[in-house]
Tab-separated table of N, CA and C in Angstrom:
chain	number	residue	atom	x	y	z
U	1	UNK	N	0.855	-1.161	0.000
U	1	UNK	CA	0.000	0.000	0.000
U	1	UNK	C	0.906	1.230	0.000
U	2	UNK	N	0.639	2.104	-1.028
U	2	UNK	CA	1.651	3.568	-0.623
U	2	UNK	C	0.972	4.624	0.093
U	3	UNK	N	1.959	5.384	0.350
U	3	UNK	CA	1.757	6.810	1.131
U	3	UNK	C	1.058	7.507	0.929
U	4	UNK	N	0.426	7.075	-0.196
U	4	UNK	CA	-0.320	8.086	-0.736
U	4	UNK	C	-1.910	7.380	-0.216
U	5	UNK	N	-2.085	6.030	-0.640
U	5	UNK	CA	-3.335	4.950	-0.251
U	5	UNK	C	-3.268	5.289	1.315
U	6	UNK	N	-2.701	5.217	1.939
U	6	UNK	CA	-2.543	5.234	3.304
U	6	UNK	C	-3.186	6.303	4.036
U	7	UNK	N	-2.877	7.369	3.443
U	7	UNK	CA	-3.118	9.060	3.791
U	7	UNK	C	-4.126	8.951	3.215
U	8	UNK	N	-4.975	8.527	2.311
U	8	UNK	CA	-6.460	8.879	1.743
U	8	UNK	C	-7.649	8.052	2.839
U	9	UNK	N	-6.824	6.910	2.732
U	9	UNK	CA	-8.051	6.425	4.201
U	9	UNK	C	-7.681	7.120	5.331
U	10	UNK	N	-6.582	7.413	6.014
U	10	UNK	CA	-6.701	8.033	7.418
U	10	UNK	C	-7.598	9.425	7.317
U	11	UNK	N	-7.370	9.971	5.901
U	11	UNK	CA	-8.619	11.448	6.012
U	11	UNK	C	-9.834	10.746	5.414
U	12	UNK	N	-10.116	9.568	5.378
U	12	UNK	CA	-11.566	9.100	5.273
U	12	UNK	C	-11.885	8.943	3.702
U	13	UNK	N	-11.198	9.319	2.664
U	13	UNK	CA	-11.121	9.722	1.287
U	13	UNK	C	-11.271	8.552	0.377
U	14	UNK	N	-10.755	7.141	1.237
U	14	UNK	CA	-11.185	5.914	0.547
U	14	UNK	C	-11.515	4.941	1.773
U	15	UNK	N	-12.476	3.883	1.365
U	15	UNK	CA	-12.847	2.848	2.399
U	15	UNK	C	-11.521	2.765	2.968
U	16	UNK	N	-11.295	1.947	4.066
U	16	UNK	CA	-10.385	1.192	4.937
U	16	UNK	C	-10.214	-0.121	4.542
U	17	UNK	N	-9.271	-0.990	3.974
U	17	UNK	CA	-8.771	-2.404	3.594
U	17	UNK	C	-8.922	-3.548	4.960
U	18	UNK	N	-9.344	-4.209	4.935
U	18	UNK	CA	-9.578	-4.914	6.343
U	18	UNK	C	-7.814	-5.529	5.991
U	19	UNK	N	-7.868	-5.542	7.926
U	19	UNK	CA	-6.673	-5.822	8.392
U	19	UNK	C	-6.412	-7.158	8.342
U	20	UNK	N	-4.858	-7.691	7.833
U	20	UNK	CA	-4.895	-9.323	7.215
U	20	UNK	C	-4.292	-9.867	8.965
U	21	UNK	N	-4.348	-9.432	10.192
U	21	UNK	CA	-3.599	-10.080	11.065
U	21	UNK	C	-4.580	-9.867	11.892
U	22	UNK	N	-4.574	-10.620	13.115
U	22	UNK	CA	-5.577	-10.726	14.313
U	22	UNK	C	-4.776	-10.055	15.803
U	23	UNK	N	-5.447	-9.496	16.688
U	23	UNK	CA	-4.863	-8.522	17.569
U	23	UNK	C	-4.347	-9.683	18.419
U	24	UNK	N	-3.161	-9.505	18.828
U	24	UNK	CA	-2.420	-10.041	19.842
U	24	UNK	C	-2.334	-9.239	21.214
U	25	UNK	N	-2.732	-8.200	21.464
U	25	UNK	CA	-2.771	-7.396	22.273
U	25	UNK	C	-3.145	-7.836	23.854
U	26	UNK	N	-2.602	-6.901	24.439
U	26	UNK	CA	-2.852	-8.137	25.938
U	26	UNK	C	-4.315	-7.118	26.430
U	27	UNK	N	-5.339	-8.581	27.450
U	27	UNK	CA	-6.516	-7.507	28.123
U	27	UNK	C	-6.418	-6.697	28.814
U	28	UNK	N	-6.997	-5.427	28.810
U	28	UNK	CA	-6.701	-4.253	29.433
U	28	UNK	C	-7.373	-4.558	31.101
U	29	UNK	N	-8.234	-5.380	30.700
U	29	UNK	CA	-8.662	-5.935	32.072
U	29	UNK	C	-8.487	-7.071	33.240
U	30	UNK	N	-7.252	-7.400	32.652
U	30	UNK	CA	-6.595	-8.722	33.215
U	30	UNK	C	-5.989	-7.825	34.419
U	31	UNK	N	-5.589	-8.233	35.835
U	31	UNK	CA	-4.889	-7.887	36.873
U	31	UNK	C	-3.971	-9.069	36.688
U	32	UNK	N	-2.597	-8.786	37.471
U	32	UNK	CA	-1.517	-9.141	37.310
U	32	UNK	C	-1.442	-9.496	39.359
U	33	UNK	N	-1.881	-8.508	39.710
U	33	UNK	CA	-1.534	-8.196	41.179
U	33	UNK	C	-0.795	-7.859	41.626
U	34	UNK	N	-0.297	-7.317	41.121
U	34	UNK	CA	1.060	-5.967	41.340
U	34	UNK	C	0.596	-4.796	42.188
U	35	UNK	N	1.033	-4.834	43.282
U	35	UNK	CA	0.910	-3.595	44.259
U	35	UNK	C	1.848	-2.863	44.491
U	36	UNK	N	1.404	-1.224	43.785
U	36	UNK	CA	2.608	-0.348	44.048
U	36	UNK	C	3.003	-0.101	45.383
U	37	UNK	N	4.230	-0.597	46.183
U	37	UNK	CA	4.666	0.088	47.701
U	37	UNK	C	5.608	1.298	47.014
U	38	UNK	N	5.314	2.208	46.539
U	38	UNK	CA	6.344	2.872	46.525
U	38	UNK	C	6.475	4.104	47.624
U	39	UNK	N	7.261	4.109	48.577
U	39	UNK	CA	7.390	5.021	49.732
U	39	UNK	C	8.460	6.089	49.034
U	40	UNK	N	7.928	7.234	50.034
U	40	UNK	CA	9.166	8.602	50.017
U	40	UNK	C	10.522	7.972	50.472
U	41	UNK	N	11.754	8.338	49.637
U	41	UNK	CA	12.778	7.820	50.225
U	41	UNK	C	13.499	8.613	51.485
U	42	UNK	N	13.902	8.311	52.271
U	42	UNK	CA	14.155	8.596	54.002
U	42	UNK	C	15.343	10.001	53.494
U	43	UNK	N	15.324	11.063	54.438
U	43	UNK	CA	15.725	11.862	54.080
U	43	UNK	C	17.561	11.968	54.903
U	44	UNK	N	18.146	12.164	53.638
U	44	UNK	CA	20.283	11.346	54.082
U	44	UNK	C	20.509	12.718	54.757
U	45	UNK	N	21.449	12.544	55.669
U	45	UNK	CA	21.991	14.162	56.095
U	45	UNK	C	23.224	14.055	55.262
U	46	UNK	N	23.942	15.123	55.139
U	46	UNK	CA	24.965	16.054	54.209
U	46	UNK	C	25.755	14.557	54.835
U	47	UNK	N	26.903	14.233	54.138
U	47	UNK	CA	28.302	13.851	54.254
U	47	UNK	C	29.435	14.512	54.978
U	48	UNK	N	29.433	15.960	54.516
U	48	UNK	CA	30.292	17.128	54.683
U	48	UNK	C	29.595	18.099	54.996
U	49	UNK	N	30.043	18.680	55.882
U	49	UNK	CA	29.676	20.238	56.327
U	49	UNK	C	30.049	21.507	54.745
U	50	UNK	N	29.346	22.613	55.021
U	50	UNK	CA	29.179	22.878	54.047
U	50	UNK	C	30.578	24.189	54.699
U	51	UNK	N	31.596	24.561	53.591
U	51	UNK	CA	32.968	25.208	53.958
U	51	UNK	C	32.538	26.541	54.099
U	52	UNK	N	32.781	27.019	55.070
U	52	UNK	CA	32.689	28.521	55.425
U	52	UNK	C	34.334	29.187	54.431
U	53	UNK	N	33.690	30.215	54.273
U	53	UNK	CA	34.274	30.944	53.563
U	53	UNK	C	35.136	32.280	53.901
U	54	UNK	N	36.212	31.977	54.112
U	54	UNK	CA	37.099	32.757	54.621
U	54	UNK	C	37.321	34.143	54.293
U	55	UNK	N	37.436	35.278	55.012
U	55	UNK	CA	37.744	36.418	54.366
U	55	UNK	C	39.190	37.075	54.017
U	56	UNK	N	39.199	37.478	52.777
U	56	UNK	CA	40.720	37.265	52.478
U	56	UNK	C	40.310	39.349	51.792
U	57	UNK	N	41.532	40.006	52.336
U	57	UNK	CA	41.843	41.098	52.213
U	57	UNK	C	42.583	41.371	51.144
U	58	UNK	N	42.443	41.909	49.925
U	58	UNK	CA	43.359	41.998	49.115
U	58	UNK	C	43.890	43.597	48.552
U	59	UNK	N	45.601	43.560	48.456
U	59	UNK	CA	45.612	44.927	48.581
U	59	UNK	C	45.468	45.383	47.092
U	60	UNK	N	44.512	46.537	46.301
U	60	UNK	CA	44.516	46.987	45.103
U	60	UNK	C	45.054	47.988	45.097
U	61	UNK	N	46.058	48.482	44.193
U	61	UNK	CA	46.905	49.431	43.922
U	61	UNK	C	47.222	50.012	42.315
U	62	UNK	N	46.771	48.915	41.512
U	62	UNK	CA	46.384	49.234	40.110
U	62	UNK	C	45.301	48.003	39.459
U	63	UNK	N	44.874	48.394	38.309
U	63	UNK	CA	43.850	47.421	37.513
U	63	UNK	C	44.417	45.323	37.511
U	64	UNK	N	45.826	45.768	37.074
U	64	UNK	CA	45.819	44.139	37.500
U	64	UNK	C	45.677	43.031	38.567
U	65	UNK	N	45.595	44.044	39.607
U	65	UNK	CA	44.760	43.303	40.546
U	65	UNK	C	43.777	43.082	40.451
U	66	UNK	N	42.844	42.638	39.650
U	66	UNK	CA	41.433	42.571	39.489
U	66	UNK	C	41.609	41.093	39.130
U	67	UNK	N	41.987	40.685	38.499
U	67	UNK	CA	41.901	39.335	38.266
U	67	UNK	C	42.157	38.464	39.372
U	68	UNK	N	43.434	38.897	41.072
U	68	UNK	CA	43.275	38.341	41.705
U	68	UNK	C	41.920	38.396	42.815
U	69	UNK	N	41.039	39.726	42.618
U	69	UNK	CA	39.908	39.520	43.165
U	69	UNK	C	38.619	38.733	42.282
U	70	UNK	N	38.762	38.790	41.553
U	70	UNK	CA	37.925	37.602	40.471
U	70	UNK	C	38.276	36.174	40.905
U	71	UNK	N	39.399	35.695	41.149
U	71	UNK	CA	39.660	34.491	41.295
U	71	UNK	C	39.865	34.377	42.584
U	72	UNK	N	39.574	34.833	43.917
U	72	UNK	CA	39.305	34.788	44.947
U	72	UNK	C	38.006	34.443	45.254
U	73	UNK	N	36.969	35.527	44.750
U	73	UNK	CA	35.742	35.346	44.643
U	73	UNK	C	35.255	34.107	44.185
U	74	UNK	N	35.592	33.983	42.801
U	74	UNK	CA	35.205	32.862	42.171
U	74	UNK	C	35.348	31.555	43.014
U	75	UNK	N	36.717	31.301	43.647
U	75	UNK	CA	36.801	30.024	44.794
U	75	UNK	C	35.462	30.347	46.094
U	76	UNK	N	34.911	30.668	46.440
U	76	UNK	CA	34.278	31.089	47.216
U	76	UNK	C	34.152	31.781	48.194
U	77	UNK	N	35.516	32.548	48.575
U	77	UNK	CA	35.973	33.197	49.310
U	77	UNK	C	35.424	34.837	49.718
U	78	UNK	N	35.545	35.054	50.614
U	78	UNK	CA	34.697	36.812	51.122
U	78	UNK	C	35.876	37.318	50.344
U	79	UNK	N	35.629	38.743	49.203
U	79	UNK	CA	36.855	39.766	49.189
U	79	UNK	C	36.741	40.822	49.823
U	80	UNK	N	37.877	41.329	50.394
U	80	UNK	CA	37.488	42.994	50.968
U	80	UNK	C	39.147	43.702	50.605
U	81	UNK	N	38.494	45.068	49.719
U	81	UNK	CA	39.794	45.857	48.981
U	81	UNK	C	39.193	47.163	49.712
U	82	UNK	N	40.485	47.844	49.272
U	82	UNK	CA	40.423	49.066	49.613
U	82	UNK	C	40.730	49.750	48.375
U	83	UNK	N	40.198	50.887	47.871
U	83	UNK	CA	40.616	51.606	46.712
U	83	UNK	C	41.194	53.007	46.582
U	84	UNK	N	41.818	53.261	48.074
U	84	UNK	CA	42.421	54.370	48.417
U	84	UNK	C	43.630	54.734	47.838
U	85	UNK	N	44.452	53.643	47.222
U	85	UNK	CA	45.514	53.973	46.364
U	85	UNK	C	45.366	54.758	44.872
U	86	UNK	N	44.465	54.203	44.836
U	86	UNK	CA	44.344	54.003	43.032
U	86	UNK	C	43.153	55.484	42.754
U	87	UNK	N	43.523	56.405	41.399
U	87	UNK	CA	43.391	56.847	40.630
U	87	UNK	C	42.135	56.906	40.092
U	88	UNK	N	40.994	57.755	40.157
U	88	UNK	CA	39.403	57.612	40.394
U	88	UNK	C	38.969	56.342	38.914
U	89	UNK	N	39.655	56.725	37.470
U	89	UNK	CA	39.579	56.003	36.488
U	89	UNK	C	39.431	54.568	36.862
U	90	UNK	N	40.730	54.384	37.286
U	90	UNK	CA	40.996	53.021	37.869
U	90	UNK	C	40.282	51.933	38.651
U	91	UNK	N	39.807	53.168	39.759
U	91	UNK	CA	38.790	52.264	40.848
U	91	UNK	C	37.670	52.255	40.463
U	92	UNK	N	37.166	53.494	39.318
U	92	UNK	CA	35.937	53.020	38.795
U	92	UNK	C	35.992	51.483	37.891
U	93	UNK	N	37.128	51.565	37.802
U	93	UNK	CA	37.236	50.072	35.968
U	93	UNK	C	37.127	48.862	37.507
U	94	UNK	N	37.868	48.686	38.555
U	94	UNK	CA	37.205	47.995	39.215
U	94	UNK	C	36.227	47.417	40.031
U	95	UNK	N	36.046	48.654	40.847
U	95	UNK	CA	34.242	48.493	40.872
U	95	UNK	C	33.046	48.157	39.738
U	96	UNK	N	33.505	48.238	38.486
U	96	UNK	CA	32.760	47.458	37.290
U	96	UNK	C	33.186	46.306	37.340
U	97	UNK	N	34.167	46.318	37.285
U	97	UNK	CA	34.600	44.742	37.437
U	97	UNK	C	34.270	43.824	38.477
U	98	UNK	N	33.782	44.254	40.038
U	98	UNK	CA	33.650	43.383	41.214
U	98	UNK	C	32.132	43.625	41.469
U	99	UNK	N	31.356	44.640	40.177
U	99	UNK	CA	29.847	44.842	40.427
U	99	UNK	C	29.563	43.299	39.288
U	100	UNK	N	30.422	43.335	37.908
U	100	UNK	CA	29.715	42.151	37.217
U	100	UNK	C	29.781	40.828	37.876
U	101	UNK	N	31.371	40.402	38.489
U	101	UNK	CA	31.435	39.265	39.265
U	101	UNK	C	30.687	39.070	40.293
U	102	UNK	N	29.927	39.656	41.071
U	102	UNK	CA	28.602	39.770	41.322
U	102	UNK	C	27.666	39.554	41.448
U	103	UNK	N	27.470	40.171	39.488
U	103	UNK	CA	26.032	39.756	39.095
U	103	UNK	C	26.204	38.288	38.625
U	104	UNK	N	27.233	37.542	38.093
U	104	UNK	CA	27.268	36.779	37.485
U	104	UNK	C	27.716	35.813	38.494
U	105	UNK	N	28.129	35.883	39.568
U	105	UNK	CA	28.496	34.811	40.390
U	105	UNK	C	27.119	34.124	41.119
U	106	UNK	N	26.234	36.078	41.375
U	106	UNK	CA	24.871	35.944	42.465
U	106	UNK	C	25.519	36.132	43.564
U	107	UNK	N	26.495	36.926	43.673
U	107	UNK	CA	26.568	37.462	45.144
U	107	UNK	C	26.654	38.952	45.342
U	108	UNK	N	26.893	39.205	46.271
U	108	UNK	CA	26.900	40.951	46.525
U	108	UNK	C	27.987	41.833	46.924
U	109	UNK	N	27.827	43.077	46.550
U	109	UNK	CA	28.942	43.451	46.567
U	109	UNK	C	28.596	44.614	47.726
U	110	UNK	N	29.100	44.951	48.548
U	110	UNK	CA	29.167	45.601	49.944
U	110	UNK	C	30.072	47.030	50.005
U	111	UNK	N	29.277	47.939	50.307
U	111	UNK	CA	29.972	48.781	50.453
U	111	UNK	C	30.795	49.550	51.858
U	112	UNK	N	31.563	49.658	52.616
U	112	UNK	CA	32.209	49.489	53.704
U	112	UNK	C	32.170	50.791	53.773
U	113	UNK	N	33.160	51.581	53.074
U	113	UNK	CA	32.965	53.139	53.396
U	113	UNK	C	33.001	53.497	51.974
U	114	UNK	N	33.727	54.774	51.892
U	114	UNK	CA	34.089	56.025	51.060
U	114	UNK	C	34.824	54.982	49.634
U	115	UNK	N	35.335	54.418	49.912
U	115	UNK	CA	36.469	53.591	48.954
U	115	UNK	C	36.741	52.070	49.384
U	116	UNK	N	36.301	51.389	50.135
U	116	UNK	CA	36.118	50.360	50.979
U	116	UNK	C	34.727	49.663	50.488
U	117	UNK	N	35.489	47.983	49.565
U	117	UNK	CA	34.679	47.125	49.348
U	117	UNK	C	34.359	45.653	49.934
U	118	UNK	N	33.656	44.891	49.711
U	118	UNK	CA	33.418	43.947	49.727
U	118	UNK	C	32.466	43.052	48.865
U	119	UNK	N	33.324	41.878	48.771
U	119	UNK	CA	32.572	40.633	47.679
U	119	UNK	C	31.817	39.658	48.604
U	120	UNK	N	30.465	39.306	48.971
U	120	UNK	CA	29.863	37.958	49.366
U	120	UNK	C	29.573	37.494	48.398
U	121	UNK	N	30.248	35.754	48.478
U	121	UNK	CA	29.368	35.321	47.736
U	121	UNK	C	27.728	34.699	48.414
U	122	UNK	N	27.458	34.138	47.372
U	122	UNK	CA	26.057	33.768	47.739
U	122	UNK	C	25.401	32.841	48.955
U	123	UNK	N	24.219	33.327	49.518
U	123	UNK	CA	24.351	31.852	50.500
U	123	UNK	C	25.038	32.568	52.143
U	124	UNK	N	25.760	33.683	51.811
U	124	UNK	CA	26.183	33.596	53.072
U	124	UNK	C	26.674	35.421	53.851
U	125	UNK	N	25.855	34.953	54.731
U	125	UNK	CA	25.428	35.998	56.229
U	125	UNK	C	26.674	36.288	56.853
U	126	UNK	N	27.101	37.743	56.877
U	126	UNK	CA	28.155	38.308	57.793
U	126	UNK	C	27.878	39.539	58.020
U	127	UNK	N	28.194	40.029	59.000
U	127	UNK	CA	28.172	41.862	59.486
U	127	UNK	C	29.237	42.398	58.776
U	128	UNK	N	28.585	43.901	58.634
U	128	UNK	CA	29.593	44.424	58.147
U	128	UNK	C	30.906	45.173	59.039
U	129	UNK	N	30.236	44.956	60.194
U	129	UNK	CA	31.701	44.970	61.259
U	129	UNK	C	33.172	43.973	60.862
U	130	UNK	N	32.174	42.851	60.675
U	130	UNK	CA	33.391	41.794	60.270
U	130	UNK	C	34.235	42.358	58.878
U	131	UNK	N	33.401	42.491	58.140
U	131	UNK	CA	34.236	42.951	56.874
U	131	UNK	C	35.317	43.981	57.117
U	132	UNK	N	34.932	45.281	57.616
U	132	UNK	CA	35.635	46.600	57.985
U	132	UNK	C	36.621	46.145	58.377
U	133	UNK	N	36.517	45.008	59.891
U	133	UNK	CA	37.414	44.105	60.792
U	133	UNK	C	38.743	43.941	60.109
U	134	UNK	N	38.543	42.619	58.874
U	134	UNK	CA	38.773	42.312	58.268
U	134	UNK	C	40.071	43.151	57.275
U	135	UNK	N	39.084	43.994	56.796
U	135	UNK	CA	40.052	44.848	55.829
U	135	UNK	C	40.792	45.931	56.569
U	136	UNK	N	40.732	46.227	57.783
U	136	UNK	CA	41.820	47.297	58.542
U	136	UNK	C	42.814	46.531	59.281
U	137	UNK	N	42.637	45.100	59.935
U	137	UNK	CA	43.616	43.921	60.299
U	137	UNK	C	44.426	43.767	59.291
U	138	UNK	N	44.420	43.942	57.478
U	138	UNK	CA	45.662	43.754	56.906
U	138	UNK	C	46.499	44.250	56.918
């Protein structure tokens, strides 16, 4: 039968050819006796504690330091800079830079004072005493 015979009976366009085979199909009404137990599975506690995240002070003094606060952050680590050295141009190109890592990590970026930053990442609760702490102890 072609594609074409085929498609004219399914839109009704020619009789239907009786079928040359007999249904083998199993009864829809037969039970088997199969009883689903399927229970909620029991709830596992963690393996590992989940790593607190250390705060690491880093000193910025020109733009190539930015990559070591990117890759601080990125490990999961708190950053806290100071931008009192650097040249208004400058600390603006990094504050763009530690506002996108940020947005793109999902964490926040903290403002401490006048020129005084900080990176959280996500997930995690600190004062900003600690931060300040933090970045005047280096």
């Amino acid at each position: 039968m072609s594609k074409l015979q085929k498609f004219s009976e399914w839109m009704g366009l020619q009789p239907q050819q009786p079928v040359d085979h007999d249904d083998t199909g199993h009864d829809s009404l037969q039970s088997t006796g199969y009883v689903d137990s399927y229970q909620q599975a029991a709830a596992t506690p963690p393996l590992m504690d989940e790593p607190t995240p250390s705060i690491v002070p880093i000193r910025v003094s020109q733009f190539d330091h930015a990559a070591e606060i990117g890759q601080t952050f990125r490990d999961g680590d708190i950053v806290v800079f100071s931008l009192s050295e650097m040249a208004g141009d400058e600390a603006r190109r990094i504050v763009d830079y530690s506002a996108g890592l940020c947005h793109g990590l999902r964490g926040r970026m903290v403002r401490l004072q006048d020129r005084d930053y900080a990176l959280v990442p996500e997930g995690v609760e600190i004062a900003d005493y600690q931060l300040r702490d933090a970045l005047w102890s280096e």
